[in-house]
PDB file of N, CA and C in Angstrom:
ATOM      1  N   MET A   3     -18.077  -4.413  50.331  1.00 53.00           N
ATOM      2  CA  MET A   3     -18.587  -3.006  50.639  1.00 53.00           C
ATOM      3  C   MET A   3     -18.205  -2.191  49.449  1.00 53.00           C
ATOM      4  N   ALA A   4     -18.957  -1.408  48.895  1.00 72.00           N
ATOM      5  CA  ALA A   4     -18.604  -0.662  47.732  1.00 72.00           C
ATOM      6  C   ALA A   4     -17.881   0.661  48.090  1.00 72.00           C
ATOM      7  N   GLY A   5     -18.181   1.340  49.036  1.00 88.00           N
ATOM      8  CA  GLY A   5     -17.539   2.588  49.526  1.00 88.00           C
ATOM      9  C   GLY A   5     -17.875   3.046  50.916  1.00 88.00           C
ATOM     10  N   ILE A   6     -17.168   3.967  51.333  1.00 93.00           N
ATOM     11  CA  ILE A   6     -17.381   4.559  52.655  1.00 93.00           C
ATOM     12  C   ILE A   6     -17.154   6.111  52.688  1.00 93.00           C
ATOM     13  N   ASP A   7     -17.965   6.853  53.291  1.00 94.00           N
ATOM     14  CA  ASP A   7     -17.767   8.270  53.379  1.00 94.00           C
ATOM     15  C   ASP A   7     -16.541   8.534  54.324  1.00 94.00           C
ATOM     16  N   SER A   8     -15.641   9.331  53.876  1.00 93.00           N
ATOM     17  CA  SER A   8     -14.461   9.661  54.624  1.00 93.00           C
ATOM     18  C   SER A   8     -14.605  10.096  56.061  1.00 93.00           C
ATOM     19  N   LYS A   9     -15.843  10.736  56.408  1.00 94.00           N
ATOM     20  CA  LYS A   9     -16.076  11.112  57.714  1.00 94.00           C
ATOM     21  C   LYS A   9     -16.257   9.889  58.677  1.00 94.00           C
ATOM     22  N   ASP A  10     -16.644   8.754  57.902  1.00 95.00           N
ATOM     23  CA  ASP A  10     -16.912   7.598  58.828  1.00 95.00           C
ATOM     24  C   ASP A  10     -15.691   6.640  59.008  1.00 95.00           C
ATOM     25  N   ILE A  11     -14.516   7.072  58.461  1.00 96.00           N
ATOM     26  CA  ILE A  11     -13.321   6.341  58.575  1.00 96.00           C
ATOM     27  C   ILE A  11     -12.590   6.570  59.838  1.00 96.00           C
ATOM     28  N   ARG A  12     -12.494   5.555  60.761  1.00 97.00           N
ATOM     29  CA  ARG A  12     -11.849   5.732  62.052  1.00 97.00           C
ATOM     30  C   ARG A  12     -10.521   4.976  62.152  1.00 97.00           C
ATOM     31  N   LYS A  13     -10.476   3.788  61.388  1.00 98.00           N
ATOM     32  CA  LYS A  13      -9.234   2.904  61.438  1.00 98.00           C
ATOM     33  C   LYS A  13      -9.002   2.462  60.062  1.00 98.00           C
ATOM     34  N   ILE A  14      -7.730   2.573  59.585  1.00 97.00           N
ATOM     35  CA  ILE A  14      -7.194   2.084  58.490  1.00 97.00           C
ATOM     36  C   ILE A  14      -6.193   0.988  58.673  1.00 97.00           C
ATOM     37  N   ILE A  15      -6.369  -0.209  58.088  1.00 96.00           N
ATOM     38  CA  ILE A  15      -5.406  -1.331  58.350  1.00 96.00           C
ATOM     39  C   ILE A  15      -4.455  -1.451  57.002  1.00 96.00           C
ATOM     40  N   VAL A  16      -3.225  -1.487  57.214  1.00 95.00           N
ATOM     41  CA  VAL A  16      -2.236  -1.661  56.120  1.00 95.00           C
ATOM     42  C   VAL A  16      -1.942  -3.227  56.275  1.00 95.00           C
ATOM     43  N   ALA A  17      -2.503  -4.070  55.429  1.00 94.00           N
ATOM     44  CA  ALA A  17      -2.308  -5.479  55.532  1.00 94.00           C
ATOM     45  C   ALA A  17      -1.227  -6.011  54.540  1.00 94.00           C
ATOM     46  N   CYS A  18      -0.490  -6.921  55.087  1.00 90.00           N
ATOM     47  CA  CYS A  18       0.595  -7.472  54.183  1.00 90.00           C
ATOM     48  C   CYS A  18       0.712  -8.929  54.476  1.00 90.00           C
ATOM     49  N   ASP A  19       1.683  -9.605  53.852  1.00 86.00           N
ATOM     50  CA  ASP A  19       1.837 -11.053  53.908  1.00 86.00           C
ATOM     51  C   ASP A  19       2.295 -11.430  55.420  1.00 86.00           C
ATOM     52  N   ALA A  20       3.183 -10.726  56.005  1.00 67.00           N
ATOM     53  CA  ALA A  20       3.605 -11.062  57.331  1.00 67.00           C
ATOM     54  C   ALA A  20       3.313 -10.019  58.305  1.00 67.00           C
ATOM     55  N   GLY A  21       2.979  -8.854  58.021  1.00 52.00           N
ATOM     56  CA  GLY A  21       2.742  -7.682  59.034  1.00 52.00           C
ATOM     57  C   GLY A  21       4.072  -7.050  59.390  1.00 52.00           C
ATOM     58  N   MET A  22       4.992  -7.035  58.538  1.00 59.00           N
ATOM     59  CA  MET A  22       6.230  -6.320  58.728  1.00 59.00           C
ATOM     60  C   MET A  22       6.880  -5.809  57.425  1.00 59.00           C
ATOM     61  N   GLY A  23       7.965  -5.146  57.591  1.00 75.00           N
ATOM     62  CA  GLY A  23       8.647  -4.710  56.384  1.00 75.00           C
ATOM     63  C   GLY A  23       8.084  -3.465  55.613  1.00 75.00           C
ATOM     64  N   SER A  24       7.696  -3.545  54.416  1.00 79.00           N
ATOM     65  CA  SER A  24       7.065  -2.453  53.744  1.00 79.00           C
ATOM     66  C   SER A  24       5.844  -1.907  54.276  1.00 79.00           C
ATOM     67  N   SER A  25       5.074  -2.778  54.787  1.00 84.00           N
ATOM     68  CA  SER A  25       3.781  -2.375  55.318  1.00 84.00           C
ATOM     69  C   SER A  25       3.946  -1.487  56.556  1.00 84.00           C
ATOM     70  N   VAL A  26       4.979  -1.711  57.385  1.00 88.00           N
ATOM     71  CA  VAL A  26       5.349  -0.819  58.518  1.00 88.00           C
ATOM     72  C   VAL A  26       5.676   0.526  58.005  1.00 88.00           C
ATOM     73  N   MET A  27       6.482   0.611  57.005  1.00 90.00           N
ATOM     74  CA  MET A  27       6.883   1.818  56.433  1.00 90.00           C
ATOM     75  C   MET A  27       5.579   2.602  55.901  1.00 90.00           C
ATOM     76  N   LEU A  28       4.658   1.961  55.166  1.00 92.00           N
ATOM     77  CA  LEU A  28       3.450   2.727  54.758  1.00 92.00           C
ATOM     78  C   LEU A  28       2.675   3.045  55.785  1.00 92.00           C
ATOM     79  N   ALA A  29       2.480   2.291  56.834  1.00 94.00           N
ATOM     80  CA  ALA A  29       1.594   2.572  57.970  1.00 94.00           C
ATOM     81  C   ALA A  29       2.242   3.780  58.667  1.00 94.00           C
ATOM     82  N   SER A  30       3.447   3.898  58.825  1.00 94.00           N
ATOM     83  CA  SER A  30       4.097   4.966  59.516  1.00 94.00           C
ATOM     84  C   SER A  30       3.928   6.314  58.612  1.00 94.00           C
ATOM     85  N   GLN A  31       4.165   6.197  57.348  1.00 94.00           N
ATOM     86  CA  GLN A  31       3.962   7.292  56.432  1.00 94.00           C
ATOM     87  C   GLN A  31       2.412   7.865  56.635  1.00 94.00           C
ATOM     88  N   LEU A  32       1.390   7.029  56.633  1.00 96.00           N
ATOM     89  CA  LEU A  32       0.086   7.314  56.695  1.00 96.00           C
ATOM     90  C   LEU A  32      -0.153   7.868  58.046  1.00 96.00           C
ATOM     91  N   ARG A  33       0.353   7.390  59.161  1.00 96.00           N
ATOM     92  CA  ARG A  33       0.135   8.058  60.513  1.00 96.00           C
ATOM     93  C   ARG A  33       0.486   9.451  60.430  1.00 96.00           C
ATOM     94  N   LYS A  34       1.654   9.729  59.836  1.00 96.00           N
ATOM     95  CA  LYS A  34       2.134  11.160  59.727  1.00 96.00           C
ATOM     96  C   LYS A  34       1.242  12.017  58.974  1.00 96.00           C
ATOM     97  N   GLN A  35       0.742  11.507  57.791  1.00 96.00           N
ATOM     98  CA  GLN A  35      -0.084  12.287  56.896  1.00 96.00           C
ATOM     99  C   GLN A  35      -1.458  12.594  57.498  1.00 96.00           C
ATOM    100  N   LEU A  36      -1.957  11.622  58.395  1.00 97.00           N
ATOM    101  CA  LEU A  36      -3.229  11.768  58.887  1.00 97.00           C
ATOM    102  C   LEU A  36      -3.245  12.056  60.406  1.00 97.00           C
ATOM    103  N   ARG A  37      -2.231  12.445  60.830  1.00 94.00           N
ATOM    104  CA  ARG A  37      -1.908  12.884  62.312  1.00 94.00           C
ATOM    105  C   ARG A  37      -3.149  13.630  62.903  1.00 94.00           C
ATOM    106  N   ASP A  38      -3.618  14.665  62.236  1.00 93.00           N
ATOM    107  CA  ASP A  38      -4.556  15.545  62.870  1.00 93.00           C
ATOM    108  C   ASP A  38      -6.056  15.230  62.464  1.00 93.00           C
ATOM    109  N   THR A  39      -6.259  14.046  61.900  1.00 95.00           N
ATOM    110  CA  THR A  39      -7.703  13.635  61.323  1.00 95.00           C
ATOM    111  C   THR A  39      -8.406  12.815  62.261  1.00 95.00           C
ATOM    112  N   GLY A  40      -7.811  12.193  63.355  1.00 95.00           N
ATOM    113  CA  GLY A  40      -8.467  11.254  64.262  1.00 95.00           C
ATOM    114  C   GLY A  40      -8.584   9.911  63.669  1.00 95.00           C
ATOM    115  N   VAL A  41      -7.914   9.670  62.542  1.00 97.00           N
ATOM    116  CA  VAL A  41      -7.886   8.231  62.000  1.00 97.00           C
ATOM    117  C   VAL A  41      -6.667   7.418  62.559  1.00 97.00           C
ATOM    118  N   THR A  42      -6.954   6.202  62.966  1.00 97.00           N
ATOM    119  CA  THR A  42      -5.948   5.333  63.405  1.00 97.00           C
ATOM    120  C   THR A  42      -5.400   4.449  62.276  1.00 97.00           C
ATOM    121  N   VAL A  43      -4.018   4.386  62.228  1.00 97.00           N
ATOM    122  CA  VAL A  43      -3.462   3.521  61.206  1.00 97.00           C
ATOM    123  C   VAL A  43      -2.720   2.393  61.862  1.00 97.00           C
ATOM    124  N   GLU A  44      -2.955   1.153  61.507  1.00 95.00           N
ATOM    125  CA  GLU A  44      -2.334  -0.022  62.081  1.00 95.00           C
ATOM    126  C   GLU A  44      -1.851  -1.003  60.836  1.00 95.00           C
ATOM    127  N   HIS A  45      -0.806  -1.782  61.114  1.00 92.00           N
ATOM    128  CA  HIS A  45      -0.522  -2.774  60.057  1.00 92.00           C
ATOM    129  C   HIS A  45      -0.706  -4.132  60.681  1.00 92.00           C
ATOM    130  N   THR A  46      -1.142  -5.104  59.924  1.00 92.00           N
ATOM    131  CA  THR A  46      -1.372  -6.418  60.400  1.00 92.00           C
ATOM    132  C   THR A  46      -1.146  -7.441  59.223  1.00 92.00           C
ATOM    133  N   PRO A  47      -1.034  -8.713  59.609  1.00 92.00           N
ATOM    134  CA  PRO A  47      -0.865  -9.637  58.507  1.00 92.00           C
ATOM    135  C   PRO A  47      -2.261  -9.689  57.845  1.00 92.00           C
ATOM    136  N   VAL A  48      -2.237 -10.067  56.573  1.00 93.00           N
ATOM    137  CA  VAL A  48      -3.554 -10.026  55.800  1.00 93.00           C
ATOM    138  C   VAL A  48      -4.505 -11.006  56.304  1.00 93.00           C
ATOM    139  N   ASN A  49      -4.142 -12.071  57.048  1.00 92.00           N
ATOM    140  CA  ASN A  49      -5.088 -12.981  57.597  1.00 92.00           C
ATOM    141  C   ASN A  49      -5.634 -12.677  58.945  1.00 92.00           C
ATOM    142  N   SER A  50      -5.173 -11.480  59.505  1.00 92.00           N
ATOM    143  CA  SER A  50      -5.515 -11.082  60.830  1.00 92.00           C
ATOM    144  C   SER A  50      -6.161  -9.730  60.821  1.00 92.00           C
ATOM    145  N   ILE A  51      -6.975  -9.243  59.814  1.00 95.00           N
ATOM    146  CA  ILE A  51      -7.526  -7.958  59.740  1.00 95.00           C
ATOM    147  C   ILE A  51      -8.536  -7.895  60.827  1.00 95.00           C
ATOM    148  N   PRO A  52      -8.432  -6.857  61.652  1.00 96.00           N
ATOM    149  CA  PRO A  52      -9.429  -6.745  62.820  1.00 96.00           C
ATOM    150  C   PRO A  52     -10.847  -6.299  62.373  1.00 96.00           C
ATOM    151  N   ALA A  53     -11.801  -6.698  63.131  1.00 96.00           N
ATOM    152  CA  ALA A  53     -13.123  -6.525  62.845  1.00 96.00           C
ATOM    153  C   ALA A  53     -13.513  -5.012  62.848  1.00 96.00           C
ATOM    154  N   ASP A  54     -12.717  -4.170  63.600  1.00 97.00           N
ATOM    155  CA  ASP A  54     -13.125  -2.760  63.713  1.00 97.00           C
ATOM    156  C   ASP A  54     -12.386  -1.947  62.707  1.00 97.00           C
ATOM    157  N   ALA A  55     -11.775  -2.478  61.630  1.00 97.00           N
ATOM    158  CA  ALA A  55     -11.199  -1.743  60.526  1.00 97.00           C
ATOM    159  C   ALA A  55     -12.353  -1.132  59.619  1.00 97.00           C
ATOM    160  N   ASP A  56     -12.029   0.022  59.187  1.00 97.00           N
ATOM    161  CA  ASP A  56     -13.012   0.587  58.184  1.00 97.00           C
ATOM    162  C   ASP A  56     -12.508   0.514  56.744  1.00 97.00           C
ATOM    163  N   VAL A  57     -11.220   0.679  56.573  1.00 97.00           N
ATOM    164  CA  VAL A  57     -10.592   0.483  55.274  1.00 97.00           C
ATOM    165  C   VAL A  57      -9.331  -0.332  55.472  1.00 97.00           C
ATOM    166  N   VAL A  58      -9.230  -1.159  54.500  1.00 96.00           N
ATOM    167  CA  VAL A  58      -8.027  -2.091  54.333  1.00 96.00           C
ATOM    168  C   VAL A  58      -7.195  -1.791  53.211  1.00 96.00           C
ATOM    169  N   LEU A  59      -5.980  -1.355  53.390  1.00 95.00           N
ATOM    170  CA  LEU A  59      -4.997  -1.153  52.321  1.00 95.00           C
ATOM    171  C   LEU A  59      -4.173  -2.317  52.152  1.00 95.00           C
ATOM    172  N   CYS A  60      -3.931  -2.861  51.014  1.00 94.00           N
ATOM    173  CA  CYS A  60      -2.997  -3.969  50.715  1.00 94.00           C
ATOM    174  C   CYS A  60      -2.554  -3.979  49.319  1.00 94.00           C
ATOM    175  N   HIS A  61      -1.316  -4.673  49.137  1.00 93.00           N
ATOM    176  CA  HIS A  61      -0.802  -4.731  47.815  1.00 93.00           C
ATOM    177  C   HIS A  61      -1.853  -5.698  46.943  1.00 93.00           C
ATOM    178  N   ALA A  62      -1.845  -5.187  45.674  1.00 94.00           N
ATOM    179  CA  ALA A  62      -2.834  -5.816  44.828  1.00 94.00           C
ATOM    180  C   ALA A  62      -2.667  -7.379  44.734  1.00 94.00           C
ATOM    181  N   GLY A  63      -1.399  -7.893  44.954  1.00 92.00           N
ATOM    182  CA  GLY A  63      -1.162  -9.293  44.930  1.00 92.00           C
ATOM    183  C   GLY A  63      -1.807 -10.073  46.136  1.00 92.00           C
ATOM    184  N   LEU A  64      -2.237  -9.243  47.126  1.00 93.00           N
ATOM    185  CA  LEU A  64      -2.857  -9.847  48.345  1.00 93.00           C
ATOM    186  C   LEU A  64      -4.353  -9.559  48.423  1.00 93.00           C
ATOM    187  N   ALA A  65      -4.844  -8.793  47.405  1.00 94.00           N
ATOM    188  CA  ALA A  65      -6.304  -8.316  47.461  1.00 94.00           C
ATOM    189  C   ALA A  65      -7.265  -9.516  47.643  1.00 94.00           C
ATOM    190  N   ALA A  66      -7.081 -10.630  46.915  1.00 96.00           N
ATOM    191  CA  ALA A  66      -8.017 -11.789  47.130  1.00 96.00           C
ATOM    192  C   ALA A  66      -8.105 -12.306  48.574  1.00 96.00           C
ATOM    193  N   ARG A  67      -6.884 -12.350  49.077  1.00 95.00           N
ATOM    194  CA  ARG A  67      -6.785 -12.844  50.531  1.00 95.00           C
ATOM    195  C   ARG A  67      -7.321 -11.889  51.444  1.00 95.00           C
ATOM    196  N   ALA A  68      -7.141 -10.623  51.240  1.00 95.00           N
ATOM    197  CA  ALA A  68      -7.680  -9.557  52.005  1.00 95.00           C
ATOM    198  C   ALA A  68      -9.335  -9.568  51.983  1.00 95.00           C
ATOM    199  N   ARG A  69      -9.803  -9.770  50.762  1.00 94.00           N
ATOM    200  CA  ARG A  69     -11.314  -9.723  50.624  1.00 94.00           C
ATOM    201  C   ARG A  69     -11.911 -11.034  51.302  1.00 94.00           C
ATOM    202  N   ALA A  70     -11.155 -12.045  51.213  1.00 95.00           N
ATOM    203  CA  ALA A  70     -11.580 -13.271  52.021  1.00 95.00           C
ATOM    204  C   ALA A  70     -11.493 -13.143  53.462  1.00 95.00           C
ATOM    205  N   ALA A  71     -10.574 -12.433  53.911  1.00 94.00           N
ATOM    206  CA  ALA A  71     -10.441 -12.255  55.415  1.00 94.00           C
ATOM    207  C   ALA A  71     -11.387 -11.143  55.953  1.00 94.00           C
ATOM    208  N   ALA A  72     -11.736 -10.164  55.038  1.00 94.00           N
ATOM    209  CA  ALA A  72     -12.382  -9.048  55.546  1.00 94.00           C
ATOM    210  C   ALA A  72     -13.504  -8.655  54.500  1.00 94.00           C
ATOM    211  N   PRO A  73     -14.483  -9.556  54.130  1.00 94.00           N
ATOM    212  CA  PRO A  73     -15.433  -9.263  52.994  1.00 94.00           C
ATOM    213  C   PRO A  73     -16.181  -8.047  53.230  1.00 94.00           C
ATOM    214  N   ASP A  74     -16.438  -7.593  54.401  1.00 92.00           N
ATOM    215  CA  ASP A  74     -17.315  -6.429  54.600  1.00 92.00           C
ATOM    216  C   ASP A  74     -16.569  -5.078  54.776  1.00 92.00           C
ATOM    217  N   LYS A  75     -15.297  -5.105  54.496  1.00 94.00           N
ATOM    218  CA  LYS A  75     -14.488  -3.939  54.566  1.00 94.00           C
ATOM    219  C   LYS A  75     -14.146  -3.296  53.157  1.00 94.00           C
ATOM    220  N   VAL A  76     -14.064  -1.893  53.165  1.00 95.00           N
ATOM    221  CA  VAL A  76     -13.566  -1.316  51.933  1.00 95.00           C
ATOM    222  C   VAL A  76     -12.136  -1.683  51.693  1.00 95.00           C
ATOM    223  N   LEU A  77     -11.771  -2.273  50.589  1.00 96.00           N
ATOM    224  CA  LEU A  77     -10.475  -2.668  50.372  1.00 96.00           C
ATOM    225  C   LEU A  77      -9.790  -1.760  49.230  1.00 96.00           C
ATOM    226  N   VAL A  78      -8.693  -1.130  49.460  1.00 96.00           N
ATOM    227  CA  VAL A  78      -8.044  -0.343  48.605  1.00 96.00           C
ATOM    228  C   VAL A  78      -6.725  -0.945  48.284  1.00 96.00           C
ATOM    229  N   PRO A  79      -6.658  -1.599  46.987  1.00 95.00           N
ATOM    230  CA  PRO A  79      -5.383  -2.221  46.674  1.00 95.00           C
ATOM    231  C   PRO A  79      -4.457  -1.210  46.105  1.00 95.00           C
ATOM    232  N   PHE A  80      -3.169  -1.511  46.173  1.00 94.00           N
ATOM    233  CA  PHE A  80      -2.114  -0.558  45.620  1.00 94.00           C
ATOM    234  C   PHE A  80      -1.005  -1.413  44.918  1.00 94.00           C
ATOM    235  N   GLN A  81      -0.274  -0.775  44.044  1.00 93.00           N
ATOM    236  CA  GLN A  81       0.752  -1.436  43.434  1.00 93.00           C
ATOM    237  C   GLN A  81       2.168  -1.091  43.984  1.00 93.00           C
ATOM    238  N   ILE A  82       2.421  -0.022  44.519  1.00 89.00           N
ATOM    239  CA  ILE A  82       3.743   0.415  45.014  1.00 89.00           C
ATOM    240  C   ILE A  82       3.465   0.905  46.505  1.00 89.00           C
ATOM    241  N   PHE A  83       4.396   0.598  47.395  1.00 82.00           N
ATOM    242  CA  PHE A  83       4.303   0.898  48.776  1.00 82.00           C
ATOM    243  C   PHE A  83       4.403   2.467  49.033  1.00 82.00           C
ATOM    244  N   LEU A  84       5.213   3.189  48.276  1.00 83.00           N
ATOM    245  CA  LEU A  84       5.324   4.617  48.540  1.00 83.00           C
ATOM    246  C   LEU A  84       4.960   5.317  47.261  1.00 83.00           C
ATOM    247  N   GLY A  85       4.120   6.321  47.431  1.00 88.00           N
ATOM    248  CA  GLY A  85       3.638   7.115  46.295  1.00 88.00           C
ATOM    249  C   GLY A  85       2.648   6.564  45.329  1.00 88.00           C
ATOM    250  N   ASP A  86       2.030   5.493  45.751  1.00 93.00           N
ATOM    251  CA  ASP A  86       0.870   4.932  44.841  1.00 93.00           C
ATOM    252  C   ASP A  86      -0.282   5.847  44.753  1.00 93.00           C
ATOM    253  N   PRO A  87      -0.784   6.090  43.663  1.00 95.00           N
ATOM    254  CA  PRO A  87      -2.090   6.941  43.490  1.00 95.00           C
ATOM    255  C   PRO A  87      -3.232   6.533  44.376  1.00 95.00           C
ATOM    256  N   ALA A  88      -3.460   5.327  44.391  1.00 94.00           N
ATOM    257  CA  ALA A  88      -4.666   4.731  45.369  1.00 94.00           C
ATOM    258  C   ALA A  88      -4.580   5.263  46.747  1.00 94.00           C
ATOM    259  N   VAL A  89      -3.249   5.229  47.330  1.00 94.00           N
ATOM    260  CA  VAL A  89      -2.982   5.632  48.663  1.00 94.00           C
ATOM    261  C   VAL A  89      -3.236   7.194  48.732  1.00 94.00           C
ATOM    262  N   THR A  90      -2.729   7.899  47.705  1.00 95.00           N
ATOM    263  CA  THR A  90      -2.867   9.293  47.752  1.00 95.00           C
ATOM    264  C   THR A  90      -4.284   9.804  47.620  1.00 95.00           C
ATOM    265  N   ARG A  91      -5.099   9.078  46.859  1.00 94.00           N
ATOM    266  CA  ARG A  91      -6.591   9.418  46.767  1.00 94.00           C
ATOM    267  C   ARG A  91      -7.240   9.114  48.150  1.00 94.00           C
ATOM    268  N   LEU A  92      -6.880   8.082  48.861  1.00 95.00           N
ATOM    269  CA  LEU A  92      -7.346   7.830  50.119  1.00 95.00           C
ATOM    270  C   LEU A  92      -7.156   8.888  51.233  1.00 95.00           C
ATOM    271  N   VAL A  93      -5.845   9.410  51.143  1.00 96.00           N
ATOM    272  CA  VAL A  93      -5.459  10.367  52.065  1.00 96.00           C
ATOM    273  C   VAL A  93      -6.193  11.694  51.738  1.00 96.00           C
ATOM    274  N   ASP A  94      -6.295  12.057  50.434  1.00 95.00           N
ATOM    275  CA  ASP A  94      -6.949  13.249  50.076  1.00 95.00           C
ATOM    276  C   ASP A  94      -8.406  13.144  50.406  1.00 95.00           C
ATOM    277  N   ALA A  95      -9.186  12.065  50.222  1.00 95.00           N
ATOM    278  CA  ALA A  95     -10.471  11.858  50.643  1.00 95.00           C
ATOM    279  C   ALA A  95     -10.725  12.169  51.998  1.00 95.00           C
ATOM    280  N   ILE A  96      -9.868  11.649  52.910  1.00 95.00           N
ATOM    281  CA  ILE A  96      -9.988  11.752  54.385  1.00 95.00           C
ATOM    282  C   ILE A  96      -9.722  13.255  54.673  1.00 95.00           C
ATOM    283  N   LYS A  97      -8.789  13.937  54.107  1.00 94.00           N
ATOM    284  CA  LYS A  97      -8.381  15.268  54.519  1.00 94.00           C
ATOM    285  C   LYS A  97      -9.490  16.248  53.861  1.00 94.00           C
ATOM    286  N   LYS A  98      -9.923  16.019  52.672  1.00 94.00           N
ATOM    287  CA  LYS A  98     -10.811  16.964  52.060  1.00 94.00           C
ATOM    288  C   LYS A  98     -12.267  16.682  52.118  1.00 94.00           C
ATOM    289  N   GLY A  99     -12.605  15.345  52.467  1.00 93.00           N
ATOM    290  CA  GLY A  99     -13.900  14.829  52.364  1.00 93.00           C
ATOM    291  C   GLY A  99     -14.153  14.092  51.039  1.00 93.00           C
ATOM    292  N   GLY A 100     -15.136  13.264  51.019  1.00 90.00           N
ATOM    293  CA  GLY A 100     -15.470  12.412  49.911  1.00 90.00           C
ATOM    294  C   GLY A 100     -15.764  11.028  50.266  1.00 90.00           C
ATOM    295  N   THR A 101     -15.975  10.190  49.210  1.00 92.00           N
ATOM    296  CA  THR A 101     -16.206   8.802  49.389  1.00 92.00           C
ATOM    297  C   THR A 101     -14.989   8.027  48.964  1.00 92.00           C
ATOM    298  N   VAL A 102     -14.660   6.983  49.737  1.00 92.00           N
ATOM    299  CA  VAL A 102     -13.533   6.097  49.413  1.00 92.00           C
ATOM    300  C   VAL A 102     -14.230   4.870  48.867  1.00 92.00           C
ATOM    301  N   HIS A 103     -13.764   4.417  47.622  1.00 83.00           N
ATOM    302  CA  HIS A 103     -14.383   3.347  46.968  1.00 83.00           C
ATOM    303  C   HIS A 103     -13.466   2.123  46.955  1.00 83.00           C
ATOM    304  N   ALA A 104     -14.028   1.018  46.997  1.00 75.00           N
ATOM    305  CA  ALA A 104     -13.249  -0.267  46.938  1.00 75.00           C
ATOM    306  C   ALA A 104     -12.620  -0.451  45.706  1.00 75.00           C
TER     307      ALA A 104
END
């Protein structure tokens, strides 16, 4: 999937190798940032991305596995767990409107 309009985003999945650790921290941060938007944020192992996810966030090193597990989802890879520009762009698009691109 090439992109999704931010108004169509209802669920973001933070996917990681085991579903714990740094991804929990990022998911918690995103929940706070998106509290009043109606967007749900969950974290899961990269091989267990749920079918109702709209956007999948994962470390760039896991991007190929995430694409294989959820080929029809918008995938936003990032390099660092806190303060990554890709995550900031996603939050801004949801809050201000726009399209989120894979």
